[in-house]
Structure formats: structure tokens, C-alpha cells
């Protein structure tokens, strides 16, 4: 498994890989809620590839900041 970098927004070592409904994965910060886009997969092989892709997105800083209501 590739390493997840610290969160690019809050700089905490708090990123985890999340699974959504058995069809996609994404990386999310458990502190501030920043996340990558969802990467869809259709099989176990594709799932491993999808995890690598979202880890790469995260480490590149291609993330979506959680919009918080004030
Ligand atoms: Zn964060």
C-alpha cells in the first residue's frame, strides 16, 4: 500500500481510505473532512487500482475542501 501524505489543508496525519457503497473509494481527512473525488471500480482488481489512484490524487494535493456552513 502506498503511503498517504499529511492532509494538504489542515496538515494533520489523519488521512484514511474510505469505501462508499462497495463501488468506489476515496481518501478523506478525518480531521477537516477534505477528500479526493470518488474513484469508481467494478471488480476487486479495479478496486486496488482505484485505491492507488485516489492515494495519488491525495498526495498530489488534488483534493476537495469540505464546505462548512458558518
Ligand atoms: Zn485535514
CSV table of C-alpha atoms and ligand atoms in Angstrom, one decimal:
chain,number,residue,atom,x,y,z
A,1,UNK,CA,0.0,0.0,0.0
A,2,UNK,CA,1.3,3.4,-0.9
A,3,UNK,CA,1.7,5.9,1.9
A,4,UNK,CA,-0.8,8.7,2.4
A,5,UNK,CA,0.7,12.2,2.9
A,6,UNK,CA,-0.4,14.6,5.6
A,7,UNK,CA,-3.6,16.5,4.8
A,8,UNK,CA,-2.8,19.4,2.5
A,9,UNK,CA,-5.4,21.6,4.2
A,10,UNK,CA,-5.0,21.0,7.9
A,11,UNK,CA,-1.6,19.3,7.8
A,12,UNK,CA,-2.6,16.5,10.2
A,13,UNK,CA,-1.6,12.9,9.7
A,14,UNK,CA,-5.2,12.0,9.5
A,15,UNK,CA,-6.0,10.7,6.0
A,16,UNK,CA,-7.7,7.3,5.6
A,17,UNK,CA,-9.1,5.4,2.6
A,18,UNK,CA,-12.9,5.2,2.7
A,19,UNK,CA,-15.1,2.9,0.7
A,20,UNK,CA,-18.5,4.1,-0.4
A,21,UNK,CA,-21.2,1.5,-1.0
A,22,UNK,CA,-19.0,-1.1,-2.4
A,23,UNK,CA,-18.4,0.7,-5.7
A,24,UNK,CA,-16.0,3.5,-5.2
A,25,UNK,CA,-13.1,4.6,-2.9
A,26,UNK,CA,-11.7,7.9,-1.9
A,27,UNK,CA,-9.2,9.4,0.6
A,28,UNK,CA,-10.6,11.6,3.3
A,29,UNK,CA,-9.1,13.6,6.2
A,30,UNK,CA,-10.7,12.6,9.5
A,31,UNK,CA,-10.0,16.0,11.0
A,32,UNK,CA,-11.2,18.5,8.5
A,33,UNK,CA,-13.2,16.4,6.0
A,34,UNK,CA,-11.2,17.3,2.9
A,35,UNK,CA,-11.4,14.5,0.4
A,36,UNK,CA,-10.5,13.4,-3.1
A,37,UNK,CA,-13.0,12.7,-5.8
A,38,UNK,CA,-14.6,9.3,-5.8
A,39,UNK,CA,-12.9,6.7,-7.9
A,40,UNK,CA,-15.3,4.0,-9.2
A,41,UNK,CA,-14.4,0.3,-9.5
A,42,UNK,CA,-16.2,-2.7,-10.8
A,43,UNK,CA,-14.1,-5.6,-9.6
A,44,UNK,CA,-11.5,-6.4,-6.9
A,45,UNK,CA,-8.7,-5.8,-9.3
A,46,UNK,CA,-10.0,-2.4,-10.2
A,47,UNK,CA,-10.5,-1.6,-6.6
A,48,UNK,CA,-6.8,-1.9,-5.9
A,49,UNK,CA,-6.1,0.3,-8.9
A,50,UNK,CA,-8.8,2.8,-7.7
A,51,UNK,CA,-7.1,3.0,-4.3
A,52,UNK,CA,-3.8,3.8,-5.9
A,53,UNK,CA,-5.4,6.5,-8.0
A,54,UNK,CA,-7.1,8.2,-5.0
A,55,UNK,CA,-3.9,7.9,-3.0
A,56,UNK,CA,-2.0,9.6,-5.9
A,57,UNK,CA,-4.7,12.4,-6.1
A,58,UNK,CA,-4.4,13.0,-2.4
A,59,UNK,CA,-0.6,13.1,-2.4
A,60,UNK,CA,-0.7,15.5,-5.4
A,61,UNK,CA,-2.9,17.8,-3.4
A,62,UNK,CA,-5.8,17.3,-5.8
A,63,UNK,CA,-8.5,17.5,-3.1
A,64,UNK,CA,-11.9,18.9,-2.5
A,65,UNK,CA,-12.2,21.0,0.7
A,66,UNK,CA,-15.3,20.3,2.7
A,67,UNK,CA,-17.6,23.4,2.6
A,68,UNK,CA,-18.6,24.3,6.1
A,69,UNK,CA,-21.6,26.4,6.9
A,70,UNK,CA,-20.6,29.3,9.2
B,1,LIG,ZN1,-7.4,17.8,7.0
